[in-house]
Amino acid sequence: LSSASCLHNNMLSPLQTICINLGTVSLIFLCSCSLIPQAFCWTSAHPNQTVSTRVTNRPKIATNVMGNSNNSGFNGSSSDKNTPKPMPMSKPSSQRTPSKSIGVSERVVHFCFLVHGWMGNPSELGYLQSAMEKEKEAAITDQLDTSAKLITHSVTCNHDQTFDGVAAGGKRVAKEVHDFISKYHSGTDGGENVTDFTISFIGNSLGGLYARYAISELNTHTERTSASSSPQIHFNVFCTTATPHLGVSQHTFISIPRFAEAAIASVMGATGRDLFRSNDLLRQMAMEPKFIDPLRSFRRRIAYANAFRTDFQVPTCTAAFICRDGDNLHRVVETETDGDSLSGIFFARFQTEPPSSQIAETSEYKAKQSEGDMHEMATRLDQLGWTKVFVDTRDMLPITSIKIPFASDRRKEYMHIQSSNEYMKSGELVSMFDESDRLSVPLGHTVMVANSKSSFFSYLNRNGRPVMDYLAREVIAEILKW
C-alpha cells in the first residue's frame, strides 16, 4: 500500500510531504517500487498468451461447501431523507424452505455486490463483473431455474473516499446495499413478486474489509424484522481477493520497522491507521461476535491470495490469514482446471473446517497486540470455514520473472505434497506460498483481478482475465446453489 501514487497525484499537504522526505532511503524505496515499475511495462505483456473474454469449455469447479449454513437478513433504516423507504422483511429462516414451489410469480433474486479497494473506483472490478454477466445466463439455463434472477452491482459510495477509515467506508457500503435492494423491492420490475433475496459480496483488497464491516451493519438490521409476508433476505457467498485480513503491519512486502509503518499510516489517513493497526479495529473485526456472527451466516466464504511473492500491497500471509508459526489445519482440495483458457495457470485450493463444537461466543479481546495476536485472529477466522485459493500470477506479470539458480521449484513441491497429504498446517502454507524460486516484479495485486479502473490498468492487467473468468464461474455457480 504505497504512498507514491498519492505523491504523484498531489494529494498530500506540504506537511505530509515534509514527513515523507524525512523518512529513510529504504522507506522511500519501499513506498515507490510498487508504482515505478508500472510506468515502464506498457509493452511488456506476454505476446503469446491468449486472453479469452468468453470461455467455451467451462472447467469444473471444486464445490465442497463447508461452514455454518445459517442465513441472515436485514431490515435497514437511515436518517437520510433521500433514503428509499425500508422494505419490510419477514423473519429470516435458517434454510431455503419456501412454502410452495417457486413459479413465474414467485421468484428468487440474488444480489452480488462488488466492492473496490483503496484509491479504486467502480470500474476496478469491471472485467469480473462483465465475466459474471456472461456466465450467469448460461448457469441459470443449465440449472433450469428460470425463476431465479441474479443482479451484480459495483458499489460507488467509496469512490474518492478511501482515506477515512474502514468503518466509514463499511457503513457507506451497508447503506448503498440497503438502498439498492430497497429501491429494487419498491420498483415495478418484478420486485413485488419476490419471495427471497440473497446477498453475496466480492471485495477486492481494502474492499474486502469494507464488506466485512458492512455486513455487521446489515446484520444489525436483521433483528428489526416485521411482516411475515415480506421477502426473506439471506447471506449467501462472501468472497475476497487479495484482502489484508490481518492488516499490513508486520506484513509489508519488505520488512520495515514500526516507525516506518507509522509514517506510511499517517500519509494514508484513518485507513492507514486501521491497516497498520495503530488502533484495534481489525482485531475487533476478527474476534468480536458483532463482526464474526454475520460472516458466519454466509453459506460460503472464499479468499483468493497471490502466491510466490507477487503481491507488493497485500502479501500472501495477510490475504490468506496464515501465520508462520500457525498450526491451523487446511484440507487440500483437488483443483480441476480443464479448458484451454486455464491451461498453465496454477491454483492451489484448501478448505478450513469449523470445529465440531460451536465456536465460543465472547466479546472479550486483548486491546494490545501480542506475539500470538496474528495467530489468534487467523484462528478465529479459520474456524468459520473458508475456501482459500492461492494463485500464481508470475507468468501473467507484464515483466518476465527470473529463475533463481539452484532454487527448488515450488509448484513441483506442492504437487508432490498434494498427492501425499490430506492436510497442511498454516505454517507449512507460509513456507510453500510466501517464498519463491523466481525474482518477480510484485505487480500481482492488480494483475490477479484484471484491475480495470482505467484504460491503462485494463491493458496492463489483461493477463489476469482468465483468473477472473474462473472466479466468476465459481461464484455464479455457488450463488445459484442456494
Short mmCIF file of C-alpha atoms in Angstrom, two decimals:
data_model
loop_
_atom_site.label_atom_id
_atom_site.label_comp_id
_atom_site.label_asym_id
_atom_site.label_seq_id
_atom_site.Cartn_x
_atom_site.Cartn_y
_atom_site.Cartn_z
CA LEU A 1 0.00 0.00 0.00
CA SER A 2 2.34 2.62 -1.31
CA SER A 3 2.11 6.36 -0.79
CA ALA A 4 3.87 7.04 -4.09
CA SER A 5 0.64 7.24 -6.05
CA CYS A 6 -0.63 9.90 -3.62
CA LEU A 7 2.51 11.97 -4.21
CA HIS A 8 2.08 11.55 -7.95
CA ASN A 9 -1.46 12.93 -7.82
CA ASN A 10 -0.57 15.86 -5.49
CA MET A 11 -2.88 14.53 -2.80
CA LEU A 12 -0.53 15.32 0.11
CA SER A 13 -0.27 18.52 2.10
CA PRO A 14 3.12 20.25 2.38
CA LEU A 15 3.48 18.99 5.96
CA GLN A 16 2.85 15.41 4.90
CA THR A 17 5.35 15.80 2.06
CA ILE A 18 7.98 17.01 4.51
CA CYS A 19 7.29 13.97 6.71
CA ILE A 20 7.87 11.67 3.76
CA ASN A 21 11.13 13.40 2.86
CA LEU A 22 12.37 12.87 6.41
CA GLY A 23 11.94 9.10 6.04
CA THR A 24 14.78 6.71 5.48
CA VAL A 25 16.04 5.84 1.98
CA SER A 26 14.75 2.32 2.40
CA LEU A 27 11.28 3.58 3.25
CA ILE A 28 11.17 5.82 0.17
CA PHE A 29 12.29 2.91 -1.98
CA LEU A 30 9.67 0.67 -0.39
CA CYS A 31 6.89 3.16 -0.98
CA SER A 32 7.77 3.84 -4.59
CA CYS A 33 8.76 0.48 -6.03
CA SER A 34 5.13 -0.61 -6.40
CA LEU A 35 4.42 2.30 -8.75
CA ILE A 36 7.64 2.92 -10.67
CA PRO A 37 7.77 -0.46 -12.47
CA GLN A 38 4.27 0.10 -13.84
CA ALA A 39 5.46 3.16 -15.78
CA PHE A 40 7.81 1.06 -17.88
CA CYS A 41 5.74 -2.03 -18.59
CA TRP A 42 3.20 -0.85 -21.16
CA THR A 43 4.57 -3.03 -23.95
CA SER A 44 5.99 -5.84 -21.85
CA ALA A 45 2.99 -8.18 -21.66
CA HIS A 46 3.48 -11.69 -22.92
CA PRO A 47 2.59 -11.65 -26.61
CA ASN A 48 1.85 -15.35 -26.83
CA GLN A 49 -0.67 -15.53 -24.04
CA THR A 50 -4.25 -15.66 -25.27
CA VAL A 51 -6.90 -13.89 -23.26
CA SER A 52 -10.43 -15.14 -23.68
CA THR A 53 -13.42 -12.98 -22.84
CA ARG A 54 -15.76 -15.94 -23.01
CA VAL A 55 -14.74 -19.44 -22.02
CA THR A 56 -16.48 -22.09 -24.04
CA ASN A 57 -15.04 -25.10 -22.25
CA ARG A 58 -16.29 -24.41 -18.76
CA PRO A 59 -13.90 -26.01 -16.27
CA LYS A 60 -15.20 -27.91 -13.33
CA ILE A 61 -15.13 -26.08 -10.04
CA ALA A 62 -14.43 -27.70 -6.70
CA THR A 63 -17.79 -27.44 -4.96
CA ASN A 64 -17.13 -28.59 -1.42
CA VAL A 65 -19.22 -26.35 0.82
CA MET A 66 -18.11 -26.02 4.41
CA GLY A 67 -19.17 -23.80 7.23
CA ASN A 68 -22.35 -22.92 9.05
CA SER A 69 -25.44 -22.78 6.88
CA ASN A 70 -27.37 -20.20 8.88
CA ASN A 71 -28.78 -17.39 6.77
CA SER A 72 -29.43 -13.84 7.82
CA GLY A 73 -31.27 -10.81 6.53
CA PHE A 74 -31.84 -7.18 7.35
CA ASN A 75 -34.48 -4.54 7.50
CA GLY A 76 -32.46 -1.37 7.41
CA SER A 77 -33.21 2.23 8.13
CA SER A 78 -31.41 5.50 7.59
CA SER A 79 -31.69 9.05 8.81
CA ASP A 80 -31.06 10.33 5.28
CA LYS A 81 -34.20 11.98 3.92
CA ASN A 82 -33.41 10.70 0.44
CA THR A 83 -33.19 7.09 1.55
CA PRO A 84 -35.86 4.88 -0.06
CA LYS A 85 -38.49 3.59 2.30
CA PRO A 86 -37.12 0.47 4.02
CA MET A 87 -38.55 -2.72 2.62
CA PRO A 88 -40.43 -4.86 5.14
CA MET A 89 -38.70 -8.17 5.70
CA SER A 90 -40.01 -11.37 7.14
CA LYS A 91 -38.07 -13.15 9.82
CA PRO A 92 -35.12 -14.94 8.19
CA SER A 93 -35.25 -18.71 8.03
CA SER A 94 -32.24 -20.94 8.62
CA GLN A 95 -32.51 -22.56 5.19
CA ARG A 96 -34.35 -22.32 1.92
CA THR A 97 -37.80 -23.82 2.61
CA PRO A 98 -40.41 -21.94 0.56
CA SER A 99 -43.99 -22.88 1.40
CA LYS A 100 -44.67 -23.89 -2.19
CA SER A 101 -42.75 -24.37 -5.40
CA ILE A 102 -41.40 -21.21 -6.97
CA GLY A 103 -43.15 -20.23 -10.18
CA VAL A 104 -43.26 -17.27 -12.50
CA SER A 105 -44.96 -15.09 -9.87
CA GLU A 106 -42.69 -16.16 -7.04
CA ARG A 107 -39.00 -15.61 -7.68
CA VAL A 108 -35.62 -15.65 -6.00
CA VAL A 109 -33.38 -12.66 -6.64
CA HIS A 110 -29.66 -12.99 -5.96
CA PHE A 111 -27.70 -9.77 -5.43
CA CYS A 112 -23.92 -9.76 -5.73
CA PHE A 113 -22.13 -6.56 -4.71
CA LEU A 114 -18.58 -5.84 -5.92
CA VAL A 115 -16.52 -3.58 -3.65
CA HIS A 116 -13.35 -1.85 -4.88
CA GLY A 117 -10.22 -1.16 -2.84
CA TRP A 118 -8.01 1.74 -1.80
CA MET A 119 -7.93 4.59 -4.33
CA GLY A 120 -10.06 2.46 -6.62
CA ASN A 121 -13.29 3.19 -8.43
CA PRO A 122 -16.41 1.26 -9.51
CA SER A 123 -14.62 0.15 -12.71
CA GLU A 124 -11.87 -1.63 -10.76
CA LEU A 125 -13.66 -5.00 -10.95
CA GLY A 126 -15.25 -4.17 -14.29
CA TYR A 127 -13.84 -7.19 -16.08
CA LEU A 128 -15.01 -9.54 -13.32
CA GLN A 129 -18.49 -8.02 -13.46
CA SER A 130 -18.67 -8.48 -17.24
CA ALA A 131 -17.47 -12.08 -16.86
CA MET A 132 -20.19 -12.73 -14.29
CA GLU A 133 -22.81 -11.27 -16.60
CA LYS A 134 -21.70 -13.64 -19.36
CA GLU A 135 -21.72 -16.66 -17.07
CA LYS A 136 -24.98 -16.14 -15.22
CA GLU A 137 -27.35 -16.71 -18.14
CA ALA A 138 -25.68 -19.99 -19.06
CA ALA A 139 -25.61 -21.10 -15.42
CA ILE A 140 -29.29 -20.31 -14.86
CA THR A 141 -30.20 -22.17 -18.05
CA ASP A 142 -28.08 -25.16 -17.04
CA GLN A 143 -29.91 -25.38 -13.70
CA LEU A 144 -33.30 -25.00 -15.42
CA ASP A 145 -34.35 -22.48 -12.75
CA THR A 146 -35.84 -19.64 -14.76
CA SER A 147 -37.42 -18.19 -11.61
CA ALA A 148 -34.00 -17.15 -10.30
CA LYS A 149 -32.58 -13.76 -11.15
CA LEU A 150 -29.02 -12.59 -10.48
CA ILE A 151 -28.10 -8.91 -10.28
CA THR A 152 -24.50 -7.67 -9.97
CA HIS A 153 -23.75 -4.18 -8.75
CA SER A 154 -20.41 -2.42 -8.32
CA VAL A 155 -20.69 -0.09 -5.34
CA THR A 156 -19.99 3.58 -5.97
CA CYS A 157 -20.16 5.08 -2.49
CA ASN A 158 -16.42 4.88 -1.76
CA HIS A 159 -15.16 6.42 -4.98
CA ASP A 160 -12.65 9.12 -3.93
CA GLN A 161 -13.40 8.29 -0.28
CA THR A 162 -10.93 5.62 0.77
CA PHE A 163 -8.83 7.62 3.23
CA ASP A 164 -11.33 7.98 6.07
CA GLY A 165 -11.10 4.51 7.55
CA VAL A 166 -12.55 1.01 7.27
CA ALA A 167 -15.55 1.78 9.46
CA ALA A 168 -16.61 4.85 7.49
CA GLY A 169 -16.28 3.02 4.17
CA GLY A 170 -18.05 -0.07 5.51
CA LYS A 171 -21.00 1.97 6.72
CA ARG A 172 -21.33 3.62 3.33
CA VAL A 173 -21.33 0.20 1.65
CA ALA A 174 -24.03 -1.05 4.03
CA LYS A 175 -26.22 1.95 3.25
CA GLU A 176 -25.76 1.56 -0.51
CA VAL A 177 -26.61 -2.15 -0.32
CA HIS A 178 -29.73 -1.42 1.71
CA ASP A 179 -30.82 1.42 -0.59
CA PHE A 180 -30.17 -0.63 -3.73
CA ILE A 181 -32.29 -3.57 -2.58
CA SER A 182 -34.99 -1.29 -1.17
CA LYS A 183 -35.25 0.52 -4.49
CA TYR A 184 -35.49 -2.78 -6.36
CA HIS A 185 -38.14 -4.08 -3.97
CA SER A 186 -40.26 -0.96 -4.30
CA GLY A 187 -39.86 -0.82 -8.08
CA THR A 188 -42.03 -2.22 -10.84
CA ASP A 189 -39.54 -4.64 -12.41
CA GLY A 190 -40.79 -7.73 -10.65
CA GLY A 191 -39.66 -6.90 -7.14
CA GLU A 192 -43.18 -7.30 -5.80
CA ASN A 193 -43.19 -10.99 -6.82
CA VAL A 194 -40.02 -11.93 -4.95
CA THR A 195 -40.18 -14.43 -2.10
CA ASP A 196 -36.44 -14.49 -1.26
CA PHE A 197 -33.42 -12.26 -1.69
CA THR A 198 -29.84 -13.43 -1.24
CA ILE A 199 -26.83 -11.15 -0.76
CA SER A 200 -23.29 -12.00 -1.85
CA PHE A 201 -20.12 -9.91 -1.79
CA ILE A 202 -16.86 -9.84 -3.70
CA GLY A 203 -14.43 -7.43 -2.07
CA ASN A 204 -11.08 -6.60 -3.63
CA SER A 205 -8.18 -5.56 -1.38
CA LEU A 206 -9.45 -2.92 1.07
CA GLY A 207 -12.91 -3.60 -0.37
CA GLY A 208 -12.91 -6.95 1.40
CA LEU A 209 -12.56 -5.19 4.76
CA TYR A 210 -15.25 -2.70 3.77
CA ALA A 211 -17.55 -5.64 3.01
CA ARG A 212 -16.75 -7.36 6.30
CA TYR A 213 -17.61 -4.21 8.20
CA ALA A 214 -20.73 -3.60 6.09
CA ILE A 215 -22.27 -6.98 6.90
CA SER A 216 -22.02 -6.19 10.61
CA GLU A 217 -24.22 -3.15 9.91
CA LEU A 218 -26.62 -5.19 7.80
CA ASN A 219 -26.74 -7.86 10.48
CA THR A 220 -27.81 -5.21 12.98
CA HIS A 221 -30.81 -4.56 10.76
CA THR A 222 -31.56 -8.29 10.76
CA GLU A 223 -33.07 -8.05 14.21
CA ARG A 224 -35.58 -5.43 13.05
CA THR A 225 -37.87 -7.86 11.26
CA SER A 226 -41.52 -7.25 10.56
CA ALA A 227 -44.36 -8.69 8.44
CA SER A 228 -44.01 -12.40 7.76
CA SER A 229 -45.46 -11.99 4.26
CA SER A 230 -42.44 -9.98 3.10
CA PRO A 231 -39.43 -11.40 1.26
CA GLN A 232 -36.73 -13.03 3.30
CA ILE A 233 -33.08 -11.97 2.92
CA HIS A 234 -30.26 -14.49 3.22
CA PHE A 235 -26.48 -14.10 3.27
CA ASN A 236 -25.12 -16.35 0.53
CA VAL A 237 -21.47 -16.13 -0.72
CA PHE A 238 -18.70 -13.92 0.68
CA CYS A 239 -15.51 -13.67 -1.39
CA THR A 240 -12.36 -11.58 -1.02
CA THR A 241 -9.45 -11.10 -3.41
CA ALA A 242 -6.08 -10.01 -2.01
CA THR A 243 -7.67 -8.53 1.12
CA PRO A 244 -5.42 -7.70 4.13
CA HIS A 245 -7.49 -9.59 6.68
CA LEU A 246 -4.70 -9.36 9.28
CA GLY A 247 -3.73 -5.80 8.33
CA VAL A 248 -0.40 -4.86 6.80
CA SER A 249 1.56 -4.21 9.97
CA GLN A 250 4.31 -6.86 10.05
CA HIS A 251 3.04 -7.94 6.63
CA THR A 252 4.78 -5.49 4.31
CA PHE A 253 6.48 -6.93 1.24
CA ILE A 254 9.85 -5.85 2.67
CA SER A 255 10.08 -5.88 6.44
CA ILE A 256 10.23 -2.34 7.83
CA PRO A 257 10.45 -1.00 11.39
CA ARG A 258 7.37 0.12 13.27
CA PHE A 259 8.23 3.83 13.00
CA ALA A 260 8.28 3.48 9.20
CA GLU A 261 4.88 1.78 9.29
CA ALA A 262 3.59 4.69 11.37
CA ALA A 263 4.91 7.18 8.81
CA ILE A 264 3.15 5.44 5.94
CA ALA A 265 -0.02 5.11 8.01
CA SER A 266 -0.09 8.85 8.65
CA VAL A 267 0.03 9.52 4.90
CA MET A 268 -2.91 7.18 4.31
CA GLY A 269 -5.11 8.86 6.92
CA ALA A 270 -7.57 6.92 9.03
CA THR A 271 -7.42 4.00 6.61
CA GLY A 272 -3.65 3.75 7.11
CA ARG A 273 -4.08 3.73 10.87
CA ASP A 274 -6.54 0.86 10.53
CA LEU A 275 -4.39 -1.16 8.14
CA PHE A 276 -1.13 -0.62 10.04
CA ARG A 277 -3.02 -1.35 13.25
CA SER A 278 -2.44 1.87 15.11
CA ASN A 279 -5.84 1.06 16.59
CA ASP A 280 -7.62 -2.19 17.40
CA LEU A 281 -10.32 -2.24 14.72
CA LEU A 282 -9.03 -5.19 12.68
CA ARG A 283 -8.63 -7.29 15.79
CA GLN A 284 -12.19 -6.49 16.83
CA MET A 285 -13.38 -7.46 13.37
CA ALA A 286 -11.67 -10.84 13.72
CA MET A 287 -12.70 -11.54 17.30
CA GLU A 288 -15.97 -9.88 18.28
CA PRO A 289 -19.35 -11.57 17.67
CA LYS A 290 -20.67 -8.33 16.18
CA PHE A 291 -18.42 -8.95 13.16
CA ILE A 292 -17.92 -12.72 13.29
CA ASP A 293 -21.57 -13.75 13.54
CA PRO A 294 -22.72 -12.16 10.27
CA LEU A 295 -19.64 -13.52 8.48
CA ARG A 296 -20.51 -16.98 9.77
CA SER A 297 -24.04 -16.55 8.43
CA PHE A 298 -22.82 -16.75 4.83
CA ARG A 299 -23.29 -20.13 3.25
CA ARG A 300 -19.85 -19.99 1.65
CA ARG A 301 -16.66 -17.99 2.29
CA ILE A 302 -13.82 -17.76 -0.26
CA ALA A 303 -10.45 -15.96 -0.09
CA TYR A 304 -8.12 -15.54 -3.09
CA ALA A 305 -4.46 -14.71 -2.46
CA ASN A 306 -1.43 -14.11 -4.65
CA ALA A 307 1.29 -16.71 -4.09
CA PHE A 308 5.06 -16.76 -4.54
CA ARG A 309 5.81 -13.14 -3.58
CA THR A 310 3.98 -11.42 -6.41
CA ASP A 311 1.82 -9.02 -4.37
CA PHE A 312 3.52 -5.89 -3.05
CA GLN A 313 0.49 -4.31 -1.41
CA VAL A 314 -1.09 -7.37 0.23
CA PRO A 315 1.34 -10.27 0.64
CA THR A 316 0.19 -13.87 0.86
CA CYS A 317 0.04 -14.27 4.64
CA THR A 318 -2.42 -11.48 5.35
CA ALA A 319 -4.54 -12.19 2.26
CA ALA A 320 -4.95 -15.85 3.27
CA PHE A 321 -4.66 -15.16 7.04
CA ILE A 322 -1.94 -17.72 7.66
CA CYS A 323 0.93 -17.45 10.16
CA ARG A 324 4.42 -18.86 10.04
CA ASP A 325 4.05 -20.40 13.49
CA GLY A 326 0.41 -21.40 12.89
CA ASP A 327 -0.86 -24.95 13.17
CA ASN A 328 -4.40 -24.48 11.83
CA LEU A 329 -5.23 -27.37 9.52
CA HIS A 330 -6.10 -26.74 5.87
CA ARG A 331 -7.56 -29.63 3.90
CA VAL A 332 -6.13 -29.99 0.40
CA VAL A 333 -8.84 -29.68 -2.27
CA GLU A 334 -8.22 -31.03 -5.73
CA THR A 335 -8.35 -28.28 -8.34
CA GLU A 336 -9.78 -29.12 -11.75
CA THR A 337 -9.00 -26.50 -14.39
CA ASP A 338 -9.85 -28.12 -17.70
CA GLY A 339 -10.15 -25.80 -20.68
CA ASP A 340 -7.74 -24.02 -22.98
CA SER A 341 -8.13 -20.65 -21.25
CA LEU A 342 -6.87 -22.03 -17.92
CA SER A 343 -4.06 -24.24 -19.15
CA GLY A 344 -0.83 -23.37 -17.39
CA ILE A 345 -2.48 -21.31 -14.63
CA PHE A 346 -1.64 -22.56 -11.16
CA PHE A 347 -4.32 -22.71 -8.48
CA ALA A 348 -3.91 -24.33 -5.06
CA ARG A 349 -7.14 -24.77 -3.10
CA PHE A 350 -7.59 -25.51 0.57
CA GLN A 351 -10.51 -25.74 2.95
CA THR A 352 -10.58 -24.80 6.62
CA GLU A 353 -13.26 -26.56 8.58
CA PRO A 354 -15.26 -25.31 11.57
CA PRO A 355 -14.73 -27.19 14.85
CA SER A 356 -17.29 -29.84 15.68
CA SER A 357 -18.45 -27.84 18.67
CA GLN A 358 -19.93 -24.35 18.49
CA ILE A 359 -17.34 -21.56 18.50
CA ALA A 360 -17.26 -19.92 21.90
CA GLU A 361 -19.07 -16.60 21.82
CA THR A 362 -17.29 -13.80 23.63
CA SER A 363 -16.80 -10.12 23.12
CA GLU A 364 -13.63 -10.04 25.18
CA TYR A 365 -10.38 -9.37 23.41
CA LYS A 366 -6.95 -8.01 24.24
CA ALA A 367 -6.52 -4.39 23.24
CA LYS A 368 -2.75 -4.70 22.98
CA GLN A 369 -1.05 -6.59 20.18
CA SER A 370 0.89 -9.59 21.41
CA GLU A 371 3.20 -12.16 19.88
CA GLY A 372 0.29 -14.51 19.28
CA ASP A 373 -2.04 -11.77 18.13
CA MET A 374 -1.94 -12.62 14.42
CA HIS A 375 -2.31 -16.32 15.07
CA GLU A 376 -5.34 -15.71 17.28
CA MET A 377 -7.03 -13.58 14.63
CA ALA A 378 -6.25 -16.11 11.90
CA THR A 379 -7.57 -18.98 14.00
CA ARG A 380 -10.82 -17.19 14.71
CA LEU A 381 -11.37 -16.58 11.01
CA ASP A 382 -10.35 -20.12 10.03
CA GLN A 383 -12.92 -21.56 12.42
CA LEU A 384 -15.70 -20.12 10.27
CA GLY A 385 -14.76 -22.40 7.37
CA TRP A 386 -13.11 -20.85 4.28
CA THR A 387 -12.07 -21.97 0.84
CA LYS A 388 -8.63 -20.45 0.24
CA VAL A 389 -7.28 -20.20 -3.30
CA PHE A 390 -3.61 -19.42 -3.92
CA VAL A 391 -2.92 -18.10 -7.42
CA ASP A 392 0.44 -17.99 -9.17
CA THR A 393 0.47 -14.83 -11.31
CA ARG A 394 4.19 -14.90 -12.14
CA ASP A 395 3.58 -15.87 -15.78
CA MET A 396 0.89 -13.17 -16.10
CA LEU A 397 3.05 -10.27 -14.97
CA PRO A 398 3.97 -7.66 -17.59
CA ILE A 399 7.66 -8.17 -16.74
CA THR A 400 9.05 -11.69 -17.01
CA SER A 401 10.22 -13.36 -13.80
CA ILE A 402 13.81 -14.53 -13.46
CA LYS A 403 14.60 -18.02 -12.22
CA ILE A 404 16.79 -18.14 -9.10
CA PRO A 405 19.70 -20.56 -9.69
CA PHE A 406 19.52 -23.80 -7.73
CA ALA A 407 16.20 -22.85 -6.13
CA SER A 408 13.69 -25.68 -5.87
CA ASP A 409 10.51 -25.45 -7.93
CA ARG A 410 7.69 -24.51 -5.57
CA ARG A 411 4.98 -25.78 -7.88
CA LYS A 412 6.53 -29.23 -8.09
CA GLU A 413 6.96 -29.33 -4.33
CA TYR A 414 3.28 -28.53 -3.86
CA MET A 415 2.16 -31.13 -6.40
CA HIS A 416 4.17 -33.75 -4.53
CA ILE A 417 2.65 -32.70 -1.21
CA GLN A 418 -0.84 -32.58 -2.71
CA SER A 419 -0.60 -36.18 -3.86
CA SER A 420 0.57 -37.46 -0.49
CA ASN A 421 -1.00 -35.18 2.14
CA GLU A 422 -4.63 -34.61 3.01
CA TYR A 423 -3.94 -31.64 5.29
CA MET A 424 -1.34 -28.89 5.61
CA LYS A 425 -0.75 -26.58 8.57
CA SER A 426 -0.75 -22.79 8.29
CA GLY A 427 3.00 -22.66 8.85
CA GLU A 428 3.56 -25.13 6.03
CA LEU A 429 1.45 -22.98 3.70
CA VAL A 430 3.59 -19.96 4.56
CA SER A 431 6.77 -21.85 3.74
CA MET A 432 5.24 -23.08 0.49
CA PHE A 433 3.49 -19.99 -0.89
CA ASP A 434 5.17 -16.99 0.75
CA GLU A 435 8.53 -17.82 -0.82
CA SER A 436 9.50 -18.07 -4.47
CA ASP A 437 12.04 -19.73 -6.73
CA ARG A 438 11.94 -16.72 -9.07
CA LEU A 439 12.58 -12.99 -8.85
CA SER A 440 9.39 -11.18 -9.88
CA VAL A 441 8.22 -7.59 -10.06
CA PRO A 442 5.39 -7.72 -7.49
CA LEU A 443 2.52 -6.39 -9.61
CA GLY A 444 0.21 -9.33 -8.94
CA HIS A 445 -2.11 -7.29 -6.75
CA THR A 446 -3.75 -5.67 -9.77
CA VAL A 447 -2.98 -8.40 -12.31
CA MET A 448 -4.85 -11.19 -10.47
CA VAL A 449 -8.16 -9.28 -10.54
CA ALA A 450 -7.59 -7.86 -14.04
CA ASN A 451 -7.95 -4.42 -12.45
CA SER A 452 -9.60 -2.15 -15.00
CA LYS A 453 -10.06 1.11 -13.13
CA SER A 454 -8.58 2.91 -16.15
CA SER A 455 -7.76 2.04 -19.76
CA PHE A 456 -4.08 1.82 -18.84
CA PHE A 457 -4.75 -0.55 -15.93
CA SER A 458 -7.06 -2.63 -18.12
CA TYR A 459 -4.26 -3.10 -20.66
CA LEU A 460 -1.58 -3.66 -18.05
CA ASN A 461 -3.56 -6.31 -16.15
CA ARG A 462 -5.22 -8.09 -19.07
CA ASN A 463 -3.31 -11.32 -18.48
CA GLY A 464 -5.27 -11.83 -15.25
CA ARG A 465 -8.59 -12.14 -17.09
CA PRO A 466 -8.61 -15.98 -17.15
CA VAL A 467 -8.35 -15.95 -13.34
CA MET A 468 -11.40 -13.70 -13.14
CA ASP A 469 -13.23 -15.95 -15.62
CA TYR A 470 -12.55 -18.80 -13.23
CA LEU A 471 -13.67 -16.80 -10.19
CA ALA A 472 -16.81 -15.59 -11.97
CA ARG A 473 -17.76 -19.16 -12.84
CA GLU A 474 -17.16 -20.35 -9.31
CA VAL A 475 -19.08 -17.56 -7.61
CA ILE A 476 -22.04 -17.73 -10.01
CA ALA A 477 -22.29 -21.50 -9.52
CA GLU A 478 -22.16 -21.13 -5.74
CA ILE A 479 -24.69 -18.30 -5.61
CA LEU A 480 -27.21 -20.33 -7.62
CA LYS A 481 -26.79 -23.36 -5.36
CA TRP A 482 -28.74 -21.58 -2.66
#
